[in-house]
PDB file of C-alpha atoms in Angstrom:
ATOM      1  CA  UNK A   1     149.902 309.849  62.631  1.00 84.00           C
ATOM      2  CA  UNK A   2     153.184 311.682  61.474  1.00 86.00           C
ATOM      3  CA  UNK A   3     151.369 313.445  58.353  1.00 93.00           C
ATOM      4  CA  UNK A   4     153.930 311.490  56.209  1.00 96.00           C
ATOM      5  CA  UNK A   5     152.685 308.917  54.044  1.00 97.00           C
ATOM      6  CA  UNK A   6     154.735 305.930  52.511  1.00 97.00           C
ATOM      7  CA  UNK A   7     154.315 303.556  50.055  1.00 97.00           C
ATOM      8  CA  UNK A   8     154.173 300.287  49.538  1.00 97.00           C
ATOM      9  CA  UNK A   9     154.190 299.268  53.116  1.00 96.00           C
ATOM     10  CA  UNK A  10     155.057 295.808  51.957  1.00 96.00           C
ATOM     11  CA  UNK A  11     157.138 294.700  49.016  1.00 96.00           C
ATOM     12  CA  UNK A  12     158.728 291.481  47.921  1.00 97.00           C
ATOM     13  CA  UNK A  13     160.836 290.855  44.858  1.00 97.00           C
ATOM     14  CA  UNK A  14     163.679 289.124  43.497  1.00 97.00           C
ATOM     15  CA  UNK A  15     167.316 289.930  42.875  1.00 97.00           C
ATOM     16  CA  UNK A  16     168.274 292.069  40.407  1.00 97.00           C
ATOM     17  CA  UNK A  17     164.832 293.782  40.154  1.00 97.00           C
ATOM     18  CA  UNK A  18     164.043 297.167  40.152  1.00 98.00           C
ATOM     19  CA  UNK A  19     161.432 298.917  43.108  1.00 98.00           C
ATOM     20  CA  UNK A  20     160.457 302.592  43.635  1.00 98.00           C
ATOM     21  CA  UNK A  21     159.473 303.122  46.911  1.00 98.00           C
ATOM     22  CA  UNK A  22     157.412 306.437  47.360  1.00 98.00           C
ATOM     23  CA  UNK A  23     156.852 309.202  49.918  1.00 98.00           C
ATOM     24  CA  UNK A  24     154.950 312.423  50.616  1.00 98.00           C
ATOM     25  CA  UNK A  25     155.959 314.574  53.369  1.00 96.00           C
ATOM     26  CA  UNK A  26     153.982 316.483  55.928  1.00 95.00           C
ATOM     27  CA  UNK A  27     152.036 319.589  53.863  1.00 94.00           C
ATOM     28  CA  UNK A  28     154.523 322.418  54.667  1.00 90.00           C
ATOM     29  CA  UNK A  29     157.739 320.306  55.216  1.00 92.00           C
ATOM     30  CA  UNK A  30     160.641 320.674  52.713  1.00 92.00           C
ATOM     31  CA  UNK A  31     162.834 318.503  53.437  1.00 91.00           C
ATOM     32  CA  UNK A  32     162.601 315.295  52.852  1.00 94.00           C
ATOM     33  CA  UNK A  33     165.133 312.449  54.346  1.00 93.00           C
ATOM     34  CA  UNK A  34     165.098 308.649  53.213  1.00 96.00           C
ATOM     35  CA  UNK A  35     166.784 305.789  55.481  1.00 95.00           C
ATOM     36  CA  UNK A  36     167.632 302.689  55.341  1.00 95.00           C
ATOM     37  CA  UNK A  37     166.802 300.718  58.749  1.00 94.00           C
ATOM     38  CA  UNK A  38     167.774 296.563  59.635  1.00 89.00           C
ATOM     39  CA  UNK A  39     168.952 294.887  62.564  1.00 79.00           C
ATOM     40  CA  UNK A  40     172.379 294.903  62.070  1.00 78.00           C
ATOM     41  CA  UNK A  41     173.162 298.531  60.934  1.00 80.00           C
ATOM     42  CA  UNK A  42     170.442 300.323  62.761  1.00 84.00           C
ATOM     43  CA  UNK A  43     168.988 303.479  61.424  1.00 89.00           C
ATOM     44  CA  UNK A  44     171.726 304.546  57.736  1.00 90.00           C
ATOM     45  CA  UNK A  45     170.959 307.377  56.460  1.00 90.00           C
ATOM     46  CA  UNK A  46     170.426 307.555  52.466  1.00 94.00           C
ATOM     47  CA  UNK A  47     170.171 311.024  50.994  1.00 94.00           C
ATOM     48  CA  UNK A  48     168.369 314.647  51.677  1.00 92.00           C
ATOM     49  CA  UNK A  49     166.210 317.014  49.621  1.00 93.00           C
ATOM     50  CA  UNK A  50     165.397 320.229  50.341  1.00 91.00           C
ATOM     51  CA  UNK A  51     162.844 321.869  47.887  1.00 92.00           C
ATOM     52  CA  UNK A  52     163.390 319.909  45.265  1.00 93.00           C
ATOM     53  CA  UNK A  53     167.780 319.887  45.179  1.00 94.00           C
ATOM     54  CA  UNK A  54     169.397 317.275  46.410  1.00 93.00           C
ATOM     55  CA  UNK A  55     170.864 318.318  50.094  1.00 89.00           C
ATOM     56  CA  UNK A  56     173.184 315.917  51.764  1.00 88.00           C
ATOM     57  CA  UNK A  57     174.202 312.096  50.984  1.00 90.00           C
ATOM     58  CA  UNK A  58     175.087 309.490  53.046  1.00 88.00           C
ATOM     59  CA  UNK A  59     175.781 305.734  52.640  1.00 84.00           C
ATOM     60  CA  UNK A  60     173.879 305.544  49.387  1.00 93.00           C
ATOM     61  CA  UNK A  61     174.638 302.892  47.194  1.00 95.00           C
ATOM     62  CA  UNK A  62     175.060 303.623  43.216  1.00 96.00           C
ATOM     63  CA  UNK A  63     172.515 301.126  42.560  1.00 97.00           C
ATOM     64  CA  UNK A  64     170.127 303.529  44.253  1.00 97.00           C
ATOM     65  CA  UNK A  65     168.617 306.777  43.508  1.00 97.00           C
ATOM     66  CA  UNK A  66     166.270 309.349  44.436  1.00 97.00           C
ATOM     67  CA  UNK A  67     164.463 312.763  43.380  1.00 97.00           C
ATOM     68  CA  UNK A  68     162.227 315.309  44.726  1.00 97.00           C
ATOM     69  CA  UNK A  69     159.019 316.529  42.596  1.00 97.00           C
ATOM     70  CA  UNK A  70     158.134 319.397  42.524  1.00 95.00           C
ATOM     71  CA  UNK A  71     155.218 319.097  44.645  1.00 95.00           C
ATOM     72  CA  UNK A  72     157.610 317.694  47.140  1.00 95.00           C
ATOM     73  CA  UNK A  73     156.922 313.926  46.960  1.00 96.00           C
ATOM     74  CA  UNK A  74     160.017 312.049  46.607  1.00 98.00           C
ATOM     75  CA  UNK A  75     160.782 308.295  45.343  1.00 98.00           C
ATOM     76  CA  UNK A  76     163.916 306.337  46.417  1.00 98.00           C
ATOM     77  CA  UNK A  77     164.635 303.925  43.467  1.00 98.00           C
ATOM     78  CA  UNK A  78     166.377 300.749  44.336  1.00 98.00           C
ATOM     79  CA  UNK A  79     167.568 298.366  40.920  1.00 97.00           C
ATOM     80  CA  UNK A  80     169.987 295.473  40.604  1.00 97.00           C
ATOM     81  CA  UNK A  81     168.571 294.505  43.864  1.00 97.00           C
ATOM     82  CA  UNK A  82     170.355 291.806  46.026  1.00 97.00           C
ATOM     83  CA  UNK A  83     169.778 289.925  49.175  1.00 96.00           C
ATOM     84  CA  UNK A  84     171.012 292.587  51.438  1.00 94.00           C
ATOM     85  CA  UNK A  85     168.915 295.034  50.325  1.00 96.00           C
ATOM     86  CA  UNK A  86     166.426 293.753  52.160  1.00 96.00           C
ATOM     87  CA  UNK A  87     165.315 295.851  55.007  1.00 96.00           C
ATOM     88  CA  UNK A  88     162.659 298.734  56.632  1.00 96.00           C
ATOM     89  CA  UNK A  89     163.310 301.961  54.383  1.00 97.00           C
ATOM     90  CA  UNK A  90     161.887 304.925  56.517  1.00 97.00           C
ATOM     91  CA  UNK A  91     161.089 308.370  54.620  1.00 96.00           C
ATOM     92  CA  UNK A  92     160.883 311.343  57.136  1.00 95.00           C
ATOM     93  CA  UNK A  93     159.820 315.354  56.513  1.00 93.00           C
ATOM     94  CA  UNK A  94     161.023 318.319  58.305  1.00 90.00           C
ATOM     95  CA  UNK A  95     160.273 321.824  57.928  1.00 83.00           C
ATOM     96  CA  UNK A  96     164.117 323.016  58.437  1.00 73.00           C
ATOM     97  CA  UNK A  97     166.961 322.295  56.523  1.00 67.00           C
ATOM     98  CA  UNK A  98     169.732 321.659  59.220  1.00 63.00           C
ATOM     99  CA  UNK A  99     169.997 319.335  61.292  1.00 58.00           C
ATOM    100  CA  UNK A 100     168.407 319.277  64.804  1.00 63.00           C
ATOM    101  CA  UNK A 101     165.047 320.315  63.877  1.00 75.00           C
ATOM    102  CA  UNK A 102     162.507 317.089  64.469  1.00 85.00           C
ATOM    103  CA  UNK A 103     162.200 314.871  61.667  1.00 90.00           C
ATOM    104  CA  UNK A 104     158.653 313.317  61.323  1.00 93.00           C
ATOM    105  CA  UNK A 105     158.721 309.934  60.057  1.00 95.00           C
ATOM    106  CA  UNK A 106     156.465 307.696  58.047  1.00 96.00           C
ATOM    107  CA  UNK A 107     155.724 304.561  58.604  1.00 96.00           C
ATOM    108  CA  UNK A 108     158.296 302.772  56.330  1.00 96.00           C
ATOM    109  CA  UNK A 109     158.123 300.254  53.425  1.00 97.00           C
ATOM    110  CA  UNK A 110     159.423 296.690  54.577  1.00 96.00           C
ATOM    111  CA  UNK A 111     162.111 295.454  51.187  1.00 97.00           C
ATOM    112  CA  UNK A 112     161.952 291.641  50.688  1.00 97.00           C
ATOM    113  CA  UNK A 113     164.147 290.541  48.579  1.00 97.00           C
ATOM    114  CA  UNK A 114     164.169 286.669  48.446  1.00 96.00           C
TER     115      UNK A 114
ATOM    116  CA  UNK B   1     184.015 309.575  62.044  1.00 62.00           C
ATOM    117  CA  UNK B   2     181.326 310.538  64.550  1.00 66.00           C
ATOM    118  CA  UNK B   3     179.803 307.745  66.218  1.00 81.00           C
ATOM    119  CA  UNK B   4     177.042 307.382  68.831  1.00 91.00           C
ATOM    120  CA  UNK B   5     177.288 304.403  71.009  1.00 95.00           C
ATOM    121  CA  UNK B   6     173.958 303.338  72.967  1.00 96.00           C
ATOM    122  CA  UNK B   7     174.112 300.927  75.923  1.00 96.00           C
ATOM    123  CA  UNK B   8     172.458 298.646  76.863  1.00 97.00           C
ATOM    124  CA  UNK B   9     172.023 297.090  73.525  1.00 95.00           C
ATOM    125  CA  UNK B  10     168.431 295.398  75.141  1.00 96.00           C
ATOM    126  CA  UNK B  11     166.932 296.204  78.157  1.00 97.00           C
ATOM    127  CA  UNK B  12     163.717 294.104  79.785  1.00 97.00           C
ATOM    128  CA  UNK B  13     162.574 294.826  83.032  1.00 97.00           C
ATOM    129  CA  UNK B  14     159.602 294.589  85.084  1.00 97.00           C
ATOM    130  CA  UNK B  15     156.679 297.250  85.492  1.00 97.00           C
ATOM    131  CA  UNK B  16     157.659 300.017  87.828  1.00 97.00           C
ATOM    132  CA  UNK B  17     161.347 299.483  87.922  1.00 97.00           C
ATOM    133  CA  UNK B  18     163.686 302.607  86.909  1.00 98.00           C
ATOM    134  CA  UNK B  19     166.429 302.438  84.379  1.00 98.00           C
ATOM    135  CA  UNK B  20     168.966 304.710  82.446  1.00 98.00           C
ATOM    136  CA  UNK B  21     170.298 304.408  79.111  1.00 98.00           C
ATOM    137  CA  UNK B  22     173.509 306.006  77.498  1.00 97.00           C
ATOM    138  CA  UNK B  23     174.157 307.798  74.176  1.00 97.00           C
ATOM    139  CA  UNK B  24     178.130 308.497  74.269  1.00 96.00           C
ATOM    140  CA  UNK B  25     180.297 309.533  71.952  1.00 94.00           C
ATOM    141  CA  UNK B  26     184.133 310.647  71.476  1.00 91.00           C
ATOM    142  CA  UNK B  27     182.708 313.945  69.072  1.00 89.00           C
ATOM    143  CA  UNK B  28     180.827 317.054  70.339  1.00 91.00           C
ATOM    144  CA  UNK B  29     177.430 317.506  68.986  1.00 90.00           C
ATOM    145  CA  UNK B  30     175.516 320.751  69.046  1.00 88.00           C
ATOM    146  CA  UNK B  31     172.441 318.893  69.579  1.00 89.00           C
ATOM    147  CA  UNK B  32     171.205 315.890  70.462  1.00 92.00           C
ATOM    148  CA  UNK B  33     167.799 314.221  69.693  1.00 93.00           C
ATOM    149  CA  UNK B  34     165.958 311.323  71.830  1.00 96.00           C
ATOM    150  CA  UNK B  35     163.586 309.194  69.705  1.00 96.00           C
ATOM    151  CA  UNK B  36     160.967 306.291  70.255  1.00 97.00           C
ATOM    152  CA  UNK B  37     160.390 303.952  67.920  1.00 95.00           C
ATOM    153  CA  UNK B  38     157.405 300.830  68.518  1.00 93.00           C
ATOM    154  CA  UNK B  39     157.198 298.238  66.502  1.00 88.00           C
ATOM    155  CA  UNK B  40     155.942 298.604  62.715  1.00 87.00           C
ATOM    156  CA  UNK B  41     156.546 302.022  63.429  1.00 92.00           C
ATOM    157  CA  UNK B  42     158.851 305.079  62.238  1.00 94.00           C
ATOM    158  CA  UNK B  43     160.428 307.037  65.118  1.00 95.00           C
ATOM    159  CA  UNK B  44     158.929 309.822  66.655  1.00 95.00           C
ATOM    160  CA  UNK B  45     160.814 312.678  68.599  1.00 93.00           C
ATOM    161  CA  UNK B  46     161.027 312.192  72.652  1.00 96.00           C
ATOM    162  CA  UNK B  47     162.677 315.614  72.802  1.00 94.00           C
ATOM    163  CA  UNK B  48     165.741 317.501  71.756  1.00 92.00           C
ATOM    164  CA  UNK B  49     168.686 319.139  73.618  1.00 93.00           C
ATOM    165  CA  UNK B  50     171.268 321.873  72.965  1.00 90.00           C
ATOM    166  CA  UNK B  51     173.099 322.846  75.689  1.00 91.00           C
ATOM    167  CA  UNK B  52     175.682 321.131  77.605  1.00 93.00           C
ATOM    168  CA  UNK B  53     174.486 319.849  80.926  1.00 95.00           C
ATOM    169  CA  UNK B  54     171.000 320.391  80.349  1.00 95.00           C
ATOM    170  CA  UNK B  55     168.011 318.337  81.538  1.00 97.00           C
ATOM    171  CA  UNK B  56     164.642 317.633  80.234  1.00 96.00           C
ATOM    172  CA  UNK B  57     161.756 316.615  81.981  1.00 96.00           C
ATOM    173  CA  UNK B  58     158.909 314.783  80.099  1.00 94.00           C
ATOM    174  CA  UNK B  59     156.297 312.954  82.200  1.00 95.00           C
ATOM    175  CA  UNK B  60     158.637 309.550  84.207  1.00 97.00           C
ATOM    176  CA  UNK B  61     161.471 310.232  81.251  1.00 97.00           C
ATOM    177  CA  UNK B  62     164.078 312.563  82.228  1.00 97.00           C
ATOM    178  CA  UNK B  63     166.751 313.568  79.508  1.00 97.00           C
ATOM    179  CA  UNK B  64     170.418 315.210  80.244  1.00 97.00           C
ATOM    180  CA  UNK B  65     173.086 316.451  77.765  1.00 96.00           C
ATOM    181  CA  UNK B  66     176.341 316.173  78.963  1.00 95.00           C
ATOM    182  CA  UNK B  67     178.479 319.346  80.246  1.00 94.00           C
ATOM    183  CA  UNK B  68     180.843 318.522  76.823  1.00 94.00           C
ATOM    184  CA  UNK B  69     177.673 318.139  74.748  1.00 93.00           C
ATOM    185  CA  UNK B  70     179.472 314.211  73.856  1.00 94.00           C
ATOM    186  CA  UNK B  71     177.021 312.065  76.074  1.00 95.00           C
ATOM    187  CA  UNK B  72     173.368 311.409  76.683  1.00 97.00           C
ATOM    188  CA  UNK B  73     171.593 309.541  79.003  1.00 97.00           C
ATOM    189  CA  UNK B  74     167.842 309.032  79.314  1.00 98.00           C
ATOM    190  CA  UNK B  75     165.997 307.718  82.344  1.00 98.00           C
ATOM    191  CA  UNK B  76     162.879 306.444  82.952  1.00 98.00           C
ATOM    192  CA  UNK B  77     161.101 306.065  86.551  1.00 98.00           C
ATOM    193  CA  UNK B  78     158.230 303.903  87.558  1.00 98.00           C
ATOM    194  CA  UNK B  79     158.454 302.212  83.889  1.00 97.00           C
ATOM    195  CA  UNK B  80     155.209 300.908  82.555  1.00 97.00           C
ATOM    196  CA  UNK B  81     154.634 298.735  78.969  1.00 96.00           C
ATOM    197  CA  UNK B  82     153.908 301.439  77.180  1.00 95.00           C
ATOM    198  CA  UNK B  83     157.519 302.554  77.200  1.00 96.00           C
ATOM    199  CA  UNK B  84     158.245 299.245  75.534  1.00 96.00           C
ATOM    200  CA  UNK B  85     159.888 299.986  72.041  1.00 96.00           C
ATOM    201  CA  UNK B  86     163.507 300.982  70.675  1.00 96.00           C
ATOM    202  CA  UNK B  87     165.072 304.326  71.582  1.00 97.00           C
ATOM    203  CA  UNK B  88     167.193 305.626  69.460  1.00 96.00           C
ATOM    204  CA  UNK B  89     169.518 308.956  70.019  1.00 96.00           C
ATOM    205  CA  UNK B  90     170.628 310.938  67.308  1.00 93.00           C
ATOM    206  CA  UNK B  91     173.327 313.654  66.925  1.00 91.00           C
ATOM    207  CA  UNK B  92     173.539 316.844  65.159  1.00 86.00           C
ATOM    208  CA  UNK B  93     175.648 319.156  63.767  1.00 78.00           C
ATOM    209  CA  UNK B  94     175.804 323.026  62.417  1.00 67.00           C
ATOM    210  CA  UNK B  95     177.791 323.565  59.213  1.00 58.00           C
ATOM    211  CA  UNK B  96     178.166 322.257  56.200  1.00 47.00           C
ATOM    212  CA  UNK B  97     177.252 318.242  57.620  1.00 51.00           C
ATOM    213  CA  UNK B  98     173.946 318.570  58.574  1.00 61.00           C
ATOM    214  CA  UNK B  99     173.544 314.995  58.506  1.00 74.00           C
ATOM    215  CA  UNK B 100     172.370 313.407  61.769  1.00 84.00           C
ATOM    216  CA  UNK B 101     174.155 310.728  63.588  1.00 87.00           C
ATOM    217  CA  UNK B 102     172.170 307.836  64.721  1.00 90.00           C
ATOM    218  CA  UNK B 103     173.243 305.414  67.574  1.00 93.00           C
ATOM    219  CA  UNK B 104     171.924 301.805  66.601  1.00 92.00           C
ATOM    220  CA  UNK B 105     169.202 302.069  69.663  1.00 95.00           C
ATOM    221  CA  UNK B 106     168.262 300.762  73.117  1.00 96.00           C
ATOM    222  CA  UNK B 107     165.684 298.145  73.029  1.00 96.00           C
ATOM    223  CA  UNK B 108     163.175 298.456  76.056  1.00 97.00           C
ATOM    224  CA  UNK B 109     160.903 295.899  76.799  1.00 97.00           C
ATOM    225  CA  UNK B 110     158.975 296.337  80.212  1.00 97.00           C
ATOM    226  CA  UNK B 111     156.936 293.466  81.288  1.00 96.00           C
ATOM    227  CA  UNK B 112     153.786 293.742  82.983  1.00 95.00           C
TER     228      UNK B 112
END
């Protein structure tokens, strides 16, 4: 067990809907990492938080978005969602901010969209 | 663009055979992170290295960093099923990109 927690762990919807997938990091960790994770593309990642401000971005789409609470949960949300969309979205917590420290991930909530 | 290439794509093998597999890239990283991931499973951290040439020593897995701090490789002796699962090696830089690179993984099944 990681210490982060993520959910739904299953979702399935249909294009163009809207889905907020959820996360709570490990009690201590700041930073807070989503990614997106299929077969072809391996491991992308999405965006970073750190203490509630928004860090680093990577290949996020505009159709997605995310925030940090303050109690340092954070929700991706994913709208106008199409087929390839579809995929393992991984949240991970670390207690640095750079990179190189270990990132502890969650589980991951497996996107269906049909 | 940094990229981290991982070869062999897949990888099955039998119970107590040894193998190697590569993390290379063209960039310099000033760290590089080895992760496991099993099925219906997020990764979790193998180890991490920082200096160029260095090797880690964890159980059958032994980790070096290339002398340029570009290249990886992992190897695992006497393999057994539990070291079934993806492995994935991830880059990282200091500075204002503190992004990790991720190589799209090494998937390791080891048949009993």
């Amino acid at each position: 067990d990681s210490g982060v927690t993520q959910t739904p762990k299953h979702l399935i919807t249909a294009t163009g809907q809207r889905v907020t997938l959820r996360c709570s990091p490990r009690s201590g960790d700041l930073s807070v990492y989503w990614y997106q994770q299929s077969l072809d593309q391996g491991l992308q990642f999405l965006i970073q938080y750190y203490n509630g401000e928004e860090r680093a971005k990577g290949n996020i789409l505009e159709r997605f978005s995310a925030q940090q609470f303050p109690d340092l949960h954070s929700e991706l949300n994913l709208s106008s969602l199409e087929l390839g969309d579809s995929a393992l979205y991984f949240c991970a917590s670390s207690v640095a901010l750079v990179a190189g420290g270990e990132l502890f991930f969650g589980e991951g909530s497996r996107l269906t969209v049909l | 663009t940094q990229l981290l290439e991982q070869s062999p794509q897949f990888l099955s093998i039998q119970e107590g055979e040894n193998l190697t597999v590569y993390c290379n890239s063209s960039s310099v990283f000033s760290s590089l992170q080895w992760y496991r991931q099993e099925p219906g499973e997020g990764p979790v951290l193998l180890v991490t290295v920082v200096t160029g040439g260095e090797v880690k020593k964890l159980k059958r897995l032994t980790f070096q960093f290339g002398d340029a701090r570009k290249d990886s490789s992992l190897h695992i002796t006497a393999a057994q099923p539990g070291d079934t699962g993806l492995y994935l090696c991830a880059g990282g830089n200091a500075g204002n990109n503190r992004k990790l690179i991720w190589g799209l993984g090494t998937s390791l099944a080891v048949n009993p």
